Tab-separated table of C-alpha atoms in Angstrom:
chain	number	residue	atom	x	y	z
M	1	UNK	CA	-52.652	-5.209	4.002
M	2	UNK	CA	-49.888	-6.504	6.247
M	3	UNK	CA	-46.375	-6.131	4.779
M	4	UNK	CA	-45.671	-9.856	5.061
M	5	UNK	CA	-48.736	-10.736	2.988
M	6	UNK	CA	-47.883	-8.163	0.331
M	7	UNK	CA	-44.334	-9.466	0.186
M	8	UNK	CA	-45.693	-12.968	-0.425
M	9	UNK	CA	-48.163	-11.795	-3.060
M	10	UNK	CA	-45.580	-9.733	-4.965
M	11	UNK	CA	-43.891	-13.003	-5.938
M	12	UNK	CA	-46.894	-14.373	-7.820
M	13	UNK	CA	-46.847	-12.170	-10.963
M	14	UNK	CA	-43.112	-12.908	-11.284
M	15	UNK	CA	-43.673	-16.642	-10.864
M	16	UNK	CA	-46.484	-16.539	-13.439
M	17	UNK	CA	-44.080	-15.119	-16.033
M	18	UNK	CA	-41.529	-17.833	-15.188
M	19	UNK	CA	-44.139	-20.573	-15.604
M	20	UNK	CA	-45.304	-19.181	-18.945
M	21	UNK	CA	-41.680	-19.258	-20.123
M	22	UNK	CA	-41.131	-22.858	-18.974
M	23	UNK	CA	-44.364	-24.052	-20.577
M	24	UNK	CA	-43.187	-22.771	-23.969
M	25	UNK	CA	-40.021	-24.888	-23.898
M	26	UNK	CA	-39.966	-28.014	-26.148
M	27	UNK	CA	-38.354	-30.203	-23.490
M	28	UNK	CA	-41.266	-29.518	-21.128
M	29	UNK	CA	-43.825	-30.420	-23.790
M	30	UNK	CA	-42.090	-33.793	-24.165
M	31	UNK	CA	-42.099	-34.521	-20.422
M	32	UNK	CA	-45.725	-35.240	-19.468
M	33	UNK	CA	-45.087	-35.421	-15.716
M	34	UNK	CA	-43.340	-32.048	-15.666
M	35	UNK	CA	-45.914	-30.561	-18.022
M	36	UNK	CA	-48.764	-31.631	-15.723
M	37	UNK	CA	-46.984	-30.294	-12.643
M	38	UNK	CA	-46.225	-26.916	-14.247
M	39	UNK	CA	-49.736	-26.610	-15.684
M	40	UNK	CA	-51.257	-27.339	-12.287
M	41	UNK	CA	-48.957	-24.800	-10.607
M	42	UNK	CA	-49.752	-22.183	-13.255
M	43	UNK	CA	-53.475	-22.584	-12.609
M	44	UNK	CA	-52.963	-21.985	-8.871
M	45	UNK	CA	-50.498	-19.101	-9.327
M	46	UNK	CA	-52.713	-17.470	-11.960
M	47	UNK	CA	-55.688	-17.445	-9.583
M	48	UNK	CA	-53.699	-15.709	-6.835
M	49	UNK	CA	-52.046	-13.281	-9.269
M	50	UNK	CA	-55.443	-12.365	-10.755
M	51	UNK	CA	-56.966	-11.626	-7.354
M	52	UNK	CA	-53.902	-9.601	-6.340
M	53	UNK	CA	-54.015	-7.606	-9.578
M	54	UNK	CA	-57.651	-6.740	-8.821
M	55	UNK	CA	-56.705	-5.788	-5.251
M	56	UNK	CA	-53.943	-3.454	-6.498
M	57	UNK	CA	-56.363	-1.885	-9.004
M	58	UNK	CA	-58.838	-1.187	-6.202
M	59	UNK	CA	-56.079	0.365	-4.086
M	60	UNK	CA	-55.142	2.625	-6.989
M	61	UNK	CA	-58.793	3.549	-7.488
M	62	UNK	CA	-59.112	4.353	-3.778
M	63	UNK	CA	-56.089	6.695	-3.925
M	64	UNK	CA	-57.536	8.505	-6.964
M	65	UNK	CA	-60.943	8.876	-5.290
M	66	UNK	CA	-59.381	10.418	-2.206
M	67	UNK	CA	-57.636	13.004	-4.391
M	68	UNK	CA	-60.988	13.808	-5.997
M	69	UNK	CA	-62.443	14.731	-2.587
M	70	UNK	CA	-60.681	18.093	-2.885
M	71	UNK	CA	-62.772	18.940	-5.973
M	72	UNK	CA	-66.257	20.110	-4.838
M	73	UNK	CA	-67.801	19.031	-8.149
M	74	UNK	CA	-66.401	15.498	-7.801
M	75	UNK	CA	-66.585	15.044	-4.013
M	76	UNK	CA	-69.963	13.254	-3.895
M	77	UNK	CA	-68.966	10.753	-6.566
M	78	UNK	CA	-65.610	10.259	-4.842
M	79	UNK	CA	-67.303	9.475	-1.513
M	80	UNK	CA	-69.483	6.848	-3.214
M	81	UNK	CA	-66.420	5.344	-4.888
M	82	UNK	CA	-64.493	5.255	-1.593
M	83	UNK	CA	-67.407	3.581	0.212
M	84	UNK	CA	-67.718	0.904	-2.476
M	85	UNK	CA	-63.980	0.132	-2.475
M	86	UNK	CA	-63.774	0.138	1.335
M	87	UNK	CA	-66.559	-2.444	1.377
M	88	UNK	CA	-64.836	-4.715	-1.169
M	89	UNK	CA	-61.188	-4.592	-0.035
M	90	UNK	CA	-61.495	-6.525	3.287
M	91	UNK	CA	-63.283	-9.458	1.627
M	92	UNK	CA	-60.721	-9.544	-1.172
M	93	UNK	CA	-57.849	-9.425	1.312
M	94	UNK	CA	-59.405	-12.322	3.218
M	95	UNK	CA	-59.771	-14.282	-0.040
M	96	UNK	CA	-56.096	-13.662	-0.824
M	97	UNK	CA	-55.097	-14.894	2.632
M	98	UNK	CA	-57.098	-18.057	2.064
M	99	UNK	CA	-55.402	-18.591	-1.311
M	100	UNK	CA	-51.969	-18.234	0.312
M	101	UNK	CA	-52.651	-21.069	2.749
M	102	UNK	CA	-50.407	-23.971	1.671
M	103	UNK	CA	-52.405	-26.808	0.141
M	104	UNK	CA	-51.703	-30.420	0.966
M	105	UNK	CA	-51.332	-32.092	-2.456
M	106	UNK	CA	-52.605	-35.338	-0.933
M	107	UNK	CA	-55.985	-33.820	-0.018
M	108	UNK	CA	-57.485	-34.746	-3.402
M	109	UNK	CA	-56.405	-38.365	-3.150
M	110	UNK	CA	-58.259	-41.539	-2.206
M	111	UNK	CA	-57.764	-42.755	1.356
M	112	UNK	CA	-57.130	-45.952	3.248
M	113	UNK	CA	-58.964	-45.997	6.566
M	114	UNK	CA	-57.723	-48.359	9.272
M	115	UNK	CA	-59.842	-49.084	12.356
M	116	UNK	CA	-58.386	-51.171	15.181
M	117	UNK	CA	-60.043	-52.339	18.389
M	118	UNK	CA	-58.186	-51.190	21.507
M	119	UNK	CA	-58.990	-51.413	25.201
M	120	UNK	CA	-62.352	-52.929	25.997
M	121	UNK	CA	-62.201	-56.445	24.586
M	122	UNK	CA	-65.339	-57.579	22.737
M	123	UNK	CA	-67.022	-54.194	23.229
M	124	UNK	CA	-64.094	-52.469	21.527
M	125	UNK	CA	-64.419	-54.801	18.523
M	126	UNK	CA	-68.162	-54.049	18.340
M	127	UNK	CA	-67.418	-50.320	18.453
M	128	UNK	CA	-64.890	-50.781	15.614
M	129	UNK	CA	-67.769	-52.218	13.590
M	130	UNK	CA	-69.921	-49.204	14.501
M	131	UNK	CA	-67.158	-46.827	13.384
M	132	UNK	CA	-66.804	-48.692	10.089
M	133	UNK	CA	-70.538	-48.317	9.488
M	134	UNK	CA	-70.321	-44.602	10.402
M	135	UNK	CA	-67.530	-43.964	7.917
M	136	UNK	CA	-69.079	-46.019	5.112
M	137	UNK	CA	-72.365	-44.131	5.562
M	138	UNK	CA	-70.431	-40.856	5.419
M	139	UNK	CA	-68.720	-42.084	2.246
M	140	UNK	CA	-72.129	-42.796	0.696
M	141	UNK	CA	-73.189	-39.211	1.468
M	142	UNK	CA	-70.038	-37.949	-0.265
M	143	UNK	CA	-70.575	-40.161	-3.313
M	144	UNK	CA	-67.423	-42.186	-2.619
M	145	UNK	CA	-66.942	-45.908	-3.203
M	146	UNK	CA	-65.772	-48.172	-0.372
M	147	UNK	CA	-63.602	-51.259	-0.908
M	148	UNK	CA	-62.759	-53.711	1.855
M	149	UNK	CA	-59.017	-54.411	1.879
M	150	UNK	CA	-58.611	-56.641	4.922
M	151	UNK	CA	-60.499	-57.634	8.050
M	152	UNK	CA	-59.990	-59.534	11.278
M	153	UNK	CA	-63.370	-60.324	12.815
M	154	UNK	CA	-64.141	-60.014	16.540
M	155	UNK	CA	-65.213	-62.985	18.621
M	156	UNK	CA	-68.795	-61.737	19.139
M	157	UNK	CA	-69.021	-59.388	16.162
M	158	UNK	CA	-67.347	-56.257	14.917
M	159	UNK	CA	-63.668	-56.199	14.041
M	160	UNK	CA	-60.328	-56.590	15.735
M	161	UNK	CA	-58.962	-54.701	12.718
M	162	UNK	CA	-60.415	-53.616	9.404
M	163	UNK	CA	-58.966	-51.634	6.501
M	164	UNK	CA	-61.124	-50.008	3.814
M	165	UNK	CA	-60.235	-47.978	0.748
M	166	UNK	CA	-62.292	-44.832	0.236
M	167	UNK	CA	-62.373	-43.993	-3.464
M	168	UNK	CA	-63.504	-40.490	-4.297
M	169	UNK	CA	-62.267	-36.961	-4.969
M	170	UNK	CA	-60.981	-35.358	-1.777
M	171	UNK	CA	-61.467	-38.430	0.419
M	172	UNK	CA	-58.159	-38.011	2.254
M	173	UNK	CA	-58.634	-34.259	2.663
M	174	UNK	CA	-61.876	-34.834	4.580
M	175	UNK	CA	-60.790	-37.895	6.553
M	176	UNK	CA	-57.223	-37.019	7.527
M	177	UNK	CA	-58.182	-35.533	10.884
M	178	UNK	CA	-59.971	-38.760	11.891
M	179	UNK	CA	-56.632	-40.300	12.857
M	180	UNK	CA	-56.302	-40.902	16.575
M	181	UNK	CA	-58.048	-42.504	19.525
M	182	UNK	CA	-61.854	-42.773	19.532
M	183	UNK	CA	-63.450	-43.500	22.911
M	184	UNK	CA	-66.967	-44.864	23.486
M	185	UNK	CA	-68.992	-44.755	26.702
M	186	UNK	CA	-72.083	-46.980	26.756
M	187	UNK	CA	-73.714	-50.066	28.259
M	188	UNK	CA	-72.398	-53.042	26.262
M	189	UNK	CA	-74.841	-55.605	24.916
M	190	UNK	CA	-73.050	-58.212	27.059
M	191	UNK	CA	-73.475	-56.188	30.278
M	192	UNK	CA	-76.197	-57.697	32.521
M	193	UNK	CA	-76.167	-55.073	35.295
M	194	UNK	CA	-76.567	-51.989	33.141
M	195	UNK	CA	-73.166	-50.517	33.932
M	196	UNK	CA	-71.566	-48.034	31.541
M	197	UNK	CA	-68.219	-49.204	30.130
M	198	UNK	CA	-65.510	-47.185	28.405
M	199	UNK	CA	-63.800	-48.743	25.389
M	200	UNK	CA	-61.562	-47.391	22.674
M	201	UNK	CA	-60.540	-47.858	19.060
M	202	UNK	CA	-57.815	-46.260	17.004
M	203	UNK	CA	-58.332	-44.893	13.519
M	204	UNK	CA	-55.674	-44.041	10.953
M	205	UNK	CA	-56.411	-42.252	7.682
M	206	UNK	CA	-53.726	-42.740	5.028
M	207	UNK	CA	-53.460	-41.008	1.676
M	208	UNK	CA	-53.333	-43.465	-1.219
M	209	UNK	CA	-49.946	-42.803	-2.824
M	210	UNK	CA	-49.675	-41.493	-6.350
M	211	UNK	CA	-48.102	-44.331	-8.317
M	212	UNK	CA	-45.712	-41.883	-9.974
M	213	UNK	CA	-44.600	-40.465	-6.609
M	214	UNK	CA	-45.038	-43.516	-4.376
M	215	UNK	CA	-42.359	-44.455	-1.914
M	216	UNK	CA	-39.726	-46.484	-3.746
M	217	UNK	CA	-39.557	-49.870	-2.043
M	218	UNK	CA	-36.654	-52.236	-2.639
M	219	UNK	CA	-38.122	-55.725	-3.326
M	220	UNK	CA	-35.258	-57.174	-1.297
M	221	UNK	CA	-36.674	-55.372	1.766
M	222	UNK	CA	-39.984	-57.232	1.540
M	223	UNK	CA	-41.115	-60.523	3.040
M	224	UNK	CA	-44.246	-61.831	1.336
M	225	UNK	CA	-46.380	-64.507	2.987
M	226	UNK	CA	-49.512	-66.106	1.590
M	227	UNK	CA	-52.229	-67.778	3.622
M	228	UNK	CA	-55.840	-68.834	3.437
M	229	UNK	CA	-58.308	-66.026	3.779
M	230	UNK	CA	-60.913	-66.177	6.533
M	231	UNK	CA	-64.436	-64.824	6.637
M	232	UNK	CA	-66.910	-64.386	3.835
M	233	UNK	CA	-66.010	-65.263	0.291
M	234	UNK	CA	-67.436	-68.682	-0.422
M	235	UNK	CA	-65.719	-72.036	-0.628
M	236	UNK	CA	-63.017	-70.968	-3.062
M	237	UNK	CA	-61.542	-68.286	-0.836
M	238	UNK	CA	-61.064	-70.745	2.009
M	239	UNK	CA	-59.408	-73.444	-0.113
M	240	UNK	CA	-56.607	-71.438	-1.696
M	241	UNK	CA	-53.756	-69.352	-0.291
M	242	UNK	CA	-55.093	-66.172	-1.883
M	243	UNK	CA	-54.533	-63.829	1.063
M	244	UNK	CA	-51.247	-61.909	1.114
M	245	UNK	CA	-49.252	-60.393	3.972
M	246	UNK	CA	-46.267	-58.169	3.161
M	247	UNK	CA	-43.679	-57.066	5.741
M	248	UNK	CA	-41.304	-54.165	5.110
M	249	UNK	CA	-38.263	-55.537	6.921
M	250	UNK	CA	-36.372	-52.241	7.599
M	251	UNK	CA	-39.358	-50.617	9.352
M	252	UNK	CA	-41.374	-53.637	10.474
M	253	UNK	CA	-44.473	-52.137	8.817
M	254	UNK	CA	-46.967	-54.807	7.723
M	255	UNK	CA	-49.874	-54.755	5.270
M	256	UNK	CA	-52.194	-57.528	4.200
M	257	UNK	CA	-55.111	-58.085	1.864
M	258	UNK	CA	-57.563	-60.953	1.598
M	259	UNK	CA	-60.542	-59.313	-0.085
M	260	UNK	CA	-60.001	-60.676	-3.587
M	261	UNK	CA	-59.941	-64.285	-4.819
M	262	UNK	CA	-56.863	-63.424	-6.865
M	263	UNK	CA	-53.560	-63.625	-5.017
M	264	UNK	CA	-52.056	-61.271	-7.603
M	265	UNK	CA	-54.677	-58.565	-6.994
M	266	UNK	CA	-54.418	-59.011	-3.228
M	267	UNK	CA	-50.650	-58.530	-3.464
M	268	UNK	CA	-51.117	-55.337	-5.488
M	269	UNK	CA	-53.582	-53.942	-2.926
M	270	UNK	CA	-51.342	-54.915	0.000
M	271	UNK	CA	-48.408	-53.126	-1.656
M	272	UNK	CA	-50.562	-49.999	-1.996
M	273	UNK	CA	-51.447	-50.102	1.694
M	274	UNK	CA	-47.824	-50.776	2.646
M	275	UNK	CA	-46.651	-47.809	0.584
M	276	UNK	CA	-49.332	-45.617	2.201
M	277	UNK	CA	-48.256	-46.711	5.688
M	278	UNK	CA	-44.591	-46.017	4.984
M	279	UNK	CA	-45.508	-42.616	3.537
M	280	UNK	CA	-47.647	-41.876	6.612
M	281	UNK	CA	-44.779	-42.851	8.926
M	282	UNK	CA	-42.561	-40.327	7.114
M	283	UNK	CA	-45.340	-37.710	7.361
M	284	UNK	CA	-45.679	-38.388	11.103
M	285	UNK	CA	-41.929	-37.935	11.563
M	286	UNK	CA	-42.133	-34.551	9.820
M	287	UNK	CA	-45.134	-33.578	11.957
M	288	UNK	CA	-43.201	-34.429	15.115
M	289	UNK	CA	-40.373	-32.116	14.024
M	290	UNK	CA	-42.833	-29.332	13.182
M	291	UNK	CA	-44.447	-29.745	16.604
M	292	UNK	CA	-41.229	-28.400	18.105
M	293	UNK	CA	-41.969	-25.007	16.517
M	294	UNK	CA	-45.762	-24.975	16.834
M	295	UNK	CA	-48.428	-26.734	18.866
M	296	UNK	CA	-51.401	-27.348	16.576
M	297	UNK	CA	-54.936	-27.688	17.842
M	298	UNK	CA	-55.575	-30.552	15.469
M	299	UNK	CA	-52.654	-32.609	16.717
M	300	UNK	CA	-50.244	-34.879	14.910
M	301	UNK	CA	-52.707	-37.630	14.021
M	302	UNK	CA	-50.875	-40.012	16.300
M	303	UNK	CA	-52.960	-43.031	17.289
M	304	UNK	CA	-52.240	-42.319	20.956
M	305	UNK	CA	-53.997	-38.930	20.743
M	306	UNK	CA	-57.497	-39.211	22.244
M	307	UNK	CA	-59.434	-37.116	19.799
M	308	UNK	CA	-63.134	-37.915	20.250
M	309	UNK	CA	-65.607	-39.375	22.762
M	310	UNK	CA	-68.937	-40.943	21.851
M	311	UNK	CA	-71.214	-40.930	24.921
M	312	UNK	CA	-74.317	-43.015	24.198
M	313	UNK	CA	-76.262	-42.484	27.481
M	314	UNK	CA	-76.146	-38.708	26.929
M	315	UNK	CA	-76.452	-38.898	23.143
M	316	UNK	CA	-73.435	-36.670	22.636
M	317	UNK	CA	-70.184	-36.717	20.722
M	318	UNK	CA	-67.262	-34.480	21.685
M	319	UNK	CA	-64.199	-33.662	19.615
M	320	UNK	CA	-61.585	-32.728	22.217
M	321	UNK	CA	-59.250	-30.932	19.795
M	322	UNK	CA	-61.691	-28.151	18.956
M	323	UNK	CA	-63.954	-28.449	22.030
M	324	UNK	CA	-66.959	-29.206	19.847
M	325	UNK	CA	-69.843	-31.116	21.454
M	326	UNK	CA	-72.890	-32.197	19.457
M	327	UNK	CA	-76.007	-33.743	20.988
M	328	UNK	CA	-76.834	-35.691	17.854
M	329	UNK	CA	-74.921	-38.920	18.367
M	330	UNK	CA	-77.489	-41.091	16.589
M	331	UNK	CA	-77.143	-38.955	13.446
M	332	UNK	CA	-73.341	-38.953	13.681
M	333	UNK	CA	-73.264	-42.754	13.906
M	334	UNK	CA	-75.342	-42.825	10.711
M	335	UNK	CA	-72.624	-40.897	8.889
M	336	UNK	CA	-73.629	-37.269	9.519
M	337	UNK	CA	-70.062	-36.064	10.053
M	338	UNK	CA	-70.299	-32.742	8.221
M	339	UNK	CA	-70.198	-30.549	11.358
M	340	UNK	CA	-67.262	-32.450	12.844
M	341	UNK	CA	-65.263	-32.571	9.603
M	342	UNK	CA	-66.112	-28.944	8.784
M	343	UNK	CA	-65.134	-27.759	12.267
M	344	UNK	CA	-61.769	-29.502	12.047
M	345	UNK	CA	-61.025	-28.080	8.591
M	346	UNK	CA	-61.915	-24.551	9.768
M	347	UNK	CA	-59.704	-24.931	12.844
M	348	UNK	CA	-56.784	-26.030	10.676
M	349	UNK	CA	-57.277	-23.057	8.337
M	350	UNK	CA	-57.256	-20.725	11.338
M	351	UNK	CA	-53.974	-22.294	12.469
M	352	UNK	CA	-52.476	-21.874	9.026
M	353	UNK	CA	-53.526	-18.233	8.810
M	354	UNK	CA	-51.845	-17.626	12.154
M	355	UNK	CA	-48.710	-19.363	10.882
M	356	UNK	CA	-48.863	-17.322	7.700
M	357	UNK	CA	-49.056	-14.061	9.635
M	358	UNK	CA	-46.163	-15.070	11.870
M	359	UNK	CA	-44.128	-16.025	8.794
M	360	UNK	CA	-43.871	-19.731	9.639
M	361	UNK	CA	-45.724	-21.073	6.599
M	362	UNK	CA	-46.536	-24.750	7.246
M	363	UNK	CA	-48.253	-27.554	5.377
M	364	UNK	CA	-51.904	-28.476	5.265
């Protein structure tokens, strides 16, 4: 095992003792937020410490078996013991490396997914609708629930902009690398001469903030406007100012919601989206600073990053960050994103392992 990894792992048994001490204190038992945080950390630390204890026991067993090789009566048994331990140690070391990879606490959270039409006019809006269908089908496969937050319909179909909430365990963790520019190459339905056009949409995946840890927003920094919702919803939704638009004045970040007939509920949802967007802006700023010390394959998640191309004439989809091309576009557009999502998660783990070995650490 590399010295740096062992140095990291040596801290875990010590930290486990510290956590056990803290959890026995009366003031912790009376503070539910701190109790939950410490209990969660103890579970993670205990797993690593347990694996490391087993690794150290195997190392000790290996040393004893090698000593036994000098005894002719014990040599055969020692060789069998050495072979068994040599076969187990590499896999256990790999498991320990995986456990040391920093976890993004937001990975388990729900997600807001924003899709915006870009270059390409009506065709871009139609493609935004196709992307929404792709993601909602993927959500169905994952057992998540989808809630429409806001929409701005295109002139001939699709969306100029649409925001959906993906409700399900680990939604953000699986969708976070979808942020960026998505390009489509195909013959638009409005094209009479059969020419292939290139259009683009941008996608942003935002972690739904934990209410207890959400960005603290000063009410004085908000401008709240109400207006009549457009689109589906029946007569009532078009006759009342139920839709809500909230502007965070210091940053200029805007969020709106028109999905519900209740202005109160729309305001609550819009505040959630606003908080998520502010949190994501802070995350992006941190990512930009980290980029000065490392250049990640996955990228920063900036909307300007062209991350994926969907080529309909050739039936292929290419993720440019990991150079993955799949000739199964029709399946992908029906929500079969497992290979793309899995490839991105594996690439990020490989990056983190490299950072771990170089001593940089780094977030998920």
